[in-house]
Coordinates of C-alpha atoms in Angstrom, one line a residue:
M1 CA 187.4 -99.5 84.7
K2 CA 187.3 -103.3 84.0
G3 CA 184.7 -104.6 81.4
I4 CA 182.3 -107.6 81.2
V5 CA 180.9 -108.8 78.0
L6 CA 178.2 -111.4 78.9
A7 CA 177.5 -114.0 75.9
G8 CA 176.3 -116.3 78.0
G9 CA 172.5 -117.8 78.0
N10 CA 171.1 -120.5 75.6
G11 CA 170.1 -118.3 73.2
S12 CA 166.7 -120.4 73.0
R13 CA 164.9 -117.3 70.9
L14 CA 167.2 -117.7 68.2
Q15 CA 167.1 -121.8 68.1
P16 CA 168.2 -123.9 65.9
V17 CA 171.1 -121.3 65.3
T18 CA 171.9 -121.4 68.6
L19 CA 171.9 -125.7 68.6
V20 CA 175.5 -125.3 67.2
S21 CA 177.1 -121.7 68.1
S22 CA 176.6 -119.1 70.6
K23 CA 173.9 -116.5 69.8
Q24 CA 177.1 -113.9 70.2
L25 CA 178.8 -115.7 67.5
A26 CA 176.3 -115.0 64.8
P27 CA 177.2 -112.8 61.9
V28 CA 175.6 -109.4 62.3
Y29 CA 176.0 -107.9 58.5
D30 CA 180.2 -108.2 58.5
K31 CA 181.1 -109.2 61.7
P32 CA 180.5 -111.5 64.8
M33 CA 178.0 -110.1 66.8
V34 CA 180.1 -109.9 70.0
Y35 CA 182.3 -107.1 67.8
Y36 CA 179.5 -104.7 68.3
P37 CA 179.4 -104.9 72.2
L38 CA 183.4 -105.0 72.5
S39 CA 183.8 -102.1 70.5
V40 CA 181.7 -99.9 72.8
L41 CA 183.9 -100.9 76.2
M42 CA 186.8 -100.1 74.3
L43 CA 185.4 -96.8 73.3
A44 CA 184.8 -96.3 76.5
G45 CA 188.6 -96.5 77.4
I46 CA 188.4 -99.9 78.9
D47 CA 191.2 -102.5 77.2
D48 CA 190.5 -105.1 80.0
V49 CA 187.9 -107.4 79.4
L50 CA 186.2 -110.8 80.7
I51 CA 184.1 -112.5 78.0
I52 CA 181.7 -115.3 80.0
A53 CA 180.0 -117.8 77.9
R54 CA 178.8 -121.1 78.3
P55 CA 181.6 -123.7 79.1
A56 CA 181.3 -125.3 75.1
E57 CA 182.2 -121.8 73.5
I58 CA 185.0 -120.5 75.3
E59 CA 187.4 -122.1 72.7
S60 CA 185.3 -120.2 70.1
F61 CA 185.8 -117.1 71.5
R62 CA 189.4 -117.7 72.6
R63 CA 189.8 -118.3 68.8
L64 CA 188.0 -115.3 67.8
F65 CA 190.4 -112.9 70.3
G66 CA 192.8 -114.7 71.5
D67 CA 194.4 -113.2 74.8
G68 CA 193.7 -109.6 73.5
S69 CA 197.0 -108.2 72.8
R70 CA 196.6 -108.0 69.0
L71 CA 194.3 -105.8 70.1
G72 CA 196.4 -104.1 72.5
M73 CA 194.2 -105.6 75.3
R74 CA 193.5 -108.2 77.7
I75 CA 191.0 -110.2 77.0
D76 CA 190.1 -113.3 79.6
Y77 CA 187.0 -115.5 79.9
A78 CA 184.8 -117.5 82.0
A79 CA 182.6 -120.0 82.1
Q80 CA 178.6 -119.5 83.0
E81 CA 177.4 -123.1 83.3
E82 CA 174.0 -122.6 83.3
P83 CA 171.7 -119.0 83.0
R84 CA 171.3 -117.5 85.9
G85 CA 170.4 -113.7 85.0
I86 CA 172.0 -110.7 84.1
A87 CA 173.4 -110.2 87.5
D88 CA 175.2 -113.7 88.1
A89 CA 177.8 -112.0 85.9
F90 CA 179.3 -109.7 88.7
R91 CA 179.6 -113.1 90.9
V92 CA 181.2 -115.0 87.8
G93 CA 183.5 -112.1 86.9
A94 CA 184.1 -111.3 90.6
G95 CA 187.7 -112.0 90.5
H96 CA 187.9 -110.1 87.3
I97 CA 186.5 -107.1 88.7
E98 CA 189.2 -107.2 91.7
G99 CA 187.7 -103.8 93.7
E100 CA 188.0 -102.2 90.2
S101 CA 184.9 -100.1 88.7
C102 CA 183.3 -102.6 85.7
A103 CA 181.1 -101.9 83.1
L104 CA 178.8 -104.7 81.8
I105 CA 177.4 -105.2 78.4
L106 CA 175.1 -107.6 76.7
G107 CA 176.9 -109.7 74.5
D108 CA 173.4 -108.8 71.7
N109 CA 173.0 -105.4 72.4
L110 CA 174.5 -102.9 69.4
F111 CA 174.8 -99.4 70.2
H112 CA 176.0 -96.7 67.6
G113 CA 176.1 -92.7 67.7
A114 CA 178.4 -90.1 66.7
K115 CA 178.4 -88.5 70.3
L116 CA 178.6 -92.5 72.2
P117 CA 182.3 -92.4 72.9
A118 CA 182.3 -88.7 74.4
L119 CA 178.8 -89.7 76.2
L120 CA 180.4 -93.3 77.4
R121 CA 183.9 -91.8 78.9
G122 CA 181.7 -88.6 80.7
S123 CA 179.7 -91.3 82.6
A124 CA 182.7 -93.0 83.4
R125 CA 184.5 -90.4 85.2
T126 CA 181.6 -89.3 86.8
L127 CA 180.9 -92.7 88.2
R128 CA 179.6 -92.5 91.9
G129 CA 177.4 -95.5 92.4
C130 CA 176.0 -96.6 89.3
V131 CA 175.4 -95.6 85.8
L132 CA 172.3 -96.8 83.7
F133 CA 171.3 -95.5 80.5
G134 CA 167.7 -95.1 78.9
H135 CA 166.3 -95.1 75.5
Q136 CA 162.6 -94.2 74.5
V137 CA 160.9 -97.1 72.8
A138 CA 157.5 -98.2 71.6
E139 CA 156.6 -101.2 73.8
P140 CA 158.8 -100.6 76.9
E141 CA 156.8 -104.0 78.6
H142 CA 159.7 -105.8 77.1
F143 CA 162.2 -104.5 79.0
G144 CA 163.7 -103.0 82.3
V145 CA 162.2 -99.6 82.6
A146 CA 163.3 -96.9 84.7
E147 CA 161.1 -93.8 85.9
I148 CA 162.4 -90.5 86.4
D149 CA 160.5 -87.2 88.2
T150 CA 160.3 -83.9 86.9
K151 CA 163.8 -83.0 87.8
G152 CA 165.2 -86.0 85.7
Q153 CA 165.7 -87.8 89.0
L154 CA 165.6 -91.7 89.0
V155 CA 162.3 -92.7 91.0
S156 CA 161.8 -96.7 90.0
I157 CA 162.9 -99.2 88.3
E158 CA 161.0 -102.6 87.4
E159 CA 161.9 -105.5 85.0
K160 CA 159.3 -106.1 82.0
P161 CA 156.1 -104.5 83.6
K162 CA 152.7 -105.4 82.8
H163 CA 152.2 -100.9 82.9
P164 CA 155.1 -99.6 82.5
R165 CA 155.2 -95.9 84.4
S166 CA 156.9 -94.9 81.5
N167 CA 158.4 -95.1 78.0
L168 CA 162.3 -95.4 79.3
A169 CA 164.0 -98.6 78.3
I170 CA 167.1 -99.3 79.8
P171 CA 169.5 -101.1 77.4
G172 CA 172.3 -103.6 78.5
L173 CA 175.0 -101.4 79.4
Y174 CA 176.0 -100.5 82.7
F175 CA 178.8 -98.9 84.6
F176 CA 179.3 -99.6 88.6
D177 CA 181.7 -98.9 91.5
H178 CA 183.9 -101.4 92.9
T179 CA 181.3 -102.8 95.2
V180 CA 179.1 -104.1 92.8
S181 CA 180.0 -107.9 93.5
D182 CA 179.2 -107.6 97.0
V183 CA 175.9 -106.0 95.6
A184 CA 175.6 -109.1 93.2
Q185 CA 175.9 -111.6 96.2
G186 CA 173.5 -110.4 98.5
L187 CA 170.9 -111.2 95.8
R188 CA 168.5 -114.1 96.0
P189 CA 166.2 -115.3 92.9
S190 CA 163.4 -113.3 91.8
A191 CA 160.5 -115.2 90.6
R192 CA 161.8 -115.9 87.3
G193 CA 164.7 -118.0 89.4
E194 CA 167.1 -115.3 88.2
L195 CA 169.4 -113.1 89.6
E196 CA 168.3 -109.9 88.1
I197 CA 170.1 -106.6 87.3
T198 CA 167.3 -104.1 88.1
D199 CA 168.0 -105.7 91.5
V200 CA 171.0 -104.3 91.4
L201 CA 170.3 -101.4 90.1
R202 CA 167.6 -100.8 92.5
A203 CA 170.5 -101.5 95.4
Y204 CA 172.2 -98.2 94.1
M205 CA 169.1 -96.0 93.9
E206 CA 167.6 -96.7 97.3
E207 CA 171.3 -95.9 98.6
G208 CA 171.0 -92.4 95.9
R209 CA 173.5 -93.7 94.2
A210 CA 172.3 -94.5 90.7
D211 CA 172.7 -92.5 87.7
L212 CA 170.3 -92.4 84.6
V213 CA 172.1 -91.1 81.2
W214 CA 169.7 -90.7 78.3
L215 CA 171.0 -91.7 74.8
G216 CA 169.0 -89.5 73.2
R217 CA 167.8 -89.2 69.5
G218 CA 171.6 -89.5 68.3
V219 CA 171.9 -92.9 70.0
T220 CA 170.6 -96.3 67.7
W221 CA 170.6 -99.1 70.4
L222 CA 169.9 -102.3 68.9
D223 CA 168.8 -105.9 70.8
A224 CA 169.9 -108.6 68.3
G225 CA 168.4 -111.8 70.4
T226 CA 165.7 -112.7 67.8
H227 CA 165.5 -113.7 64.4
E228 CA 163.4 -110.7 63.4
S229 CA 166.1 -108.2 65.5
L230 CA 168.9 -109.9 64.4
L231 CA 167.7 -109.1 60.4
D232 CA 166.7 -105.8 61.6
A233 CA 170.4 -105.4 63.3
G234 CA 172.1 -106.6 59.9
R235 CA 170.1 -104.5 57.8
F236 CA 170.5 -101.1 59.6
V237 CA 175.0 -101.7 59.7
R238 CA 174.5 -102.4 56.5
D239 CA 172.8 -99.4 55.7
A240 CA 174.7 -97.2 58.0
Q241 CA 177.8 -98.3 56.7
H242 CA 177.0 -98.1 52.5
R243 CA 175.9 -94.3 53.7
Q244 CA 179.0 -93.4 55.8
G245 CA 181.6 -95.3 54.6
T246 CA 182.8 -96.4 57.9
R247 CA 182.2 -99.7 59.4
I248 CA 180.4 -99.9 62.8
G249 CA 182.1 -102.7 65.6
C250 CA 185.4 -102.6 64.0
V251 CA 187.5 -103.6 66.5
E252 CA 190.9 -102.8 65.0
E253 CA 190.1 -99.8 64.1
V254 CA 188.6 -98.9 67.1
A255 CA 191.7 -100.1 69.0
M256 CA 193.9 -98.1 66.5
Y257 CA 192.1 -94.7 67.5
M258 CA 191.9 -95.3 71.2
G259 CA 195.9 -95.8 70.6
F260 CA 195.6 -99.3 71.9
I261 CA 197.9 -100.2 69.1
T262 CA 199.6 -98.6 66.2
P263 CA 198.5 -98.0 62.8
E264 CA 201.2 -100.0 61.6
A265 CA 200.0 -103.1 63.5
C266 CA 196.5 -102.3 62.4
H267 CA 197.6 -102.5 58.8
E268 CA 199.1 -105.8 59.4
L269 CA 196.0 -107.1 61.3
G270 CA 193.9 -106.1 58.1
A271 CA 196.8 -107.8 55.9
G272 CA 196.0 -111.3 58.0
M273 CA 192.6 -111.2 57.1
G274 CA 193.6 -111.3 53.3
S275 CA 191.2 -110.2 50.2
S276 CA 188.0 -109.8 52.4
P277 CA 186.4 -106.4 52.2
Y278 CA 186.7 -106.5 56.0
G279 CA 190.3 -107.1 55.9
Q280 CA 190.7 -104.4 53.0
Y281 CA 189.0 -101.9 54.9
V282 CA 190.9 -102.0 58.0
M283 CA 194.2 -101.8 56.2
E284 CA 192.8 -98.8 54.5
S285 CA 191.4 -97.7 57.7
A286 CA 195.4 -97.8 58.7
R287 CA 196.8 -95.9 55.7
E288 CA 194.4 -92.9 56.2
Y289 CA 194.9 -92.4 59.9
R290 CA 198.8 -92.2 59.2
L291 CA 198.2 -89.9 57.1
A292 CA 195.7 -87.6 58.5
P293 CA 195.2 -88.8 62.2
S294 CA 193.0 -85.7 63.3
L295 CA 190.1 -86.9 61.1
A296 CA 189.4 -89.2 64.3
N297 CA 186.8 -86.9 65.3
F298 CA 184.1 -89.3 66.5
M299 CA 186.8 -89.7 69.1
E300 CA 186.7 -86.1 70.4
E301 CA 185.3 -85.3 73.9

């Protein structure tokens, strides 16, 4: 399965911060925002990722990750000349997908939970068309909304409805089979002038090939696209890390646990960050893994 991180858009809700830098490079507590969605793809077992960004910011992402080899991955980059909707990622990234299944995650979405890795890998294994995830929210009118029947089957998908049929929001994480680029090519812009991801999901649903996976109470989902939600995300990461003693979205640690890199390579990456608390954590994580790799129980199925 290939991965795509959509880190484009103008970030207008976060101006003036985004006048000088990408929203997805803004810090969420102790690391750039993009670390969080990238780590989710890695937890799903994906080591071949395309980052889509505005042309002026491609080099900033490249300076951050390079070609991905230091993480035992392949990371490529593609420019989105202007925001054209989430589904445009499948047009921009058609060459990257190249007939394989694909996971798309939005660059301002953060997911965390003990059961998340197994949930992701299980959803990828059973993929038969597309998988969308559901999360209960208090104000569903701000999101794409899924409706399910009494048997748990998906019956409708709406984009930011004025009168939602459920409180089940659709987060910015989706799994698709190899036909998704073809589906996206057939889309027409919506009344908002965008290529809507809900239209892609609806196409699969109408063919009976869309499955909804409920994230449940054990998984936290945050959309850090506004000043308030960005602050909330930073507070959540700070509090969770201080309580648990582990770091959320630490791509070096995840790469080690996933077997993309060795503990020695992970330790070297931490050492390269000098005396920063983040670098110290990466080195300590590598030392602990060498001593007791069985403690990496968050990777269990």
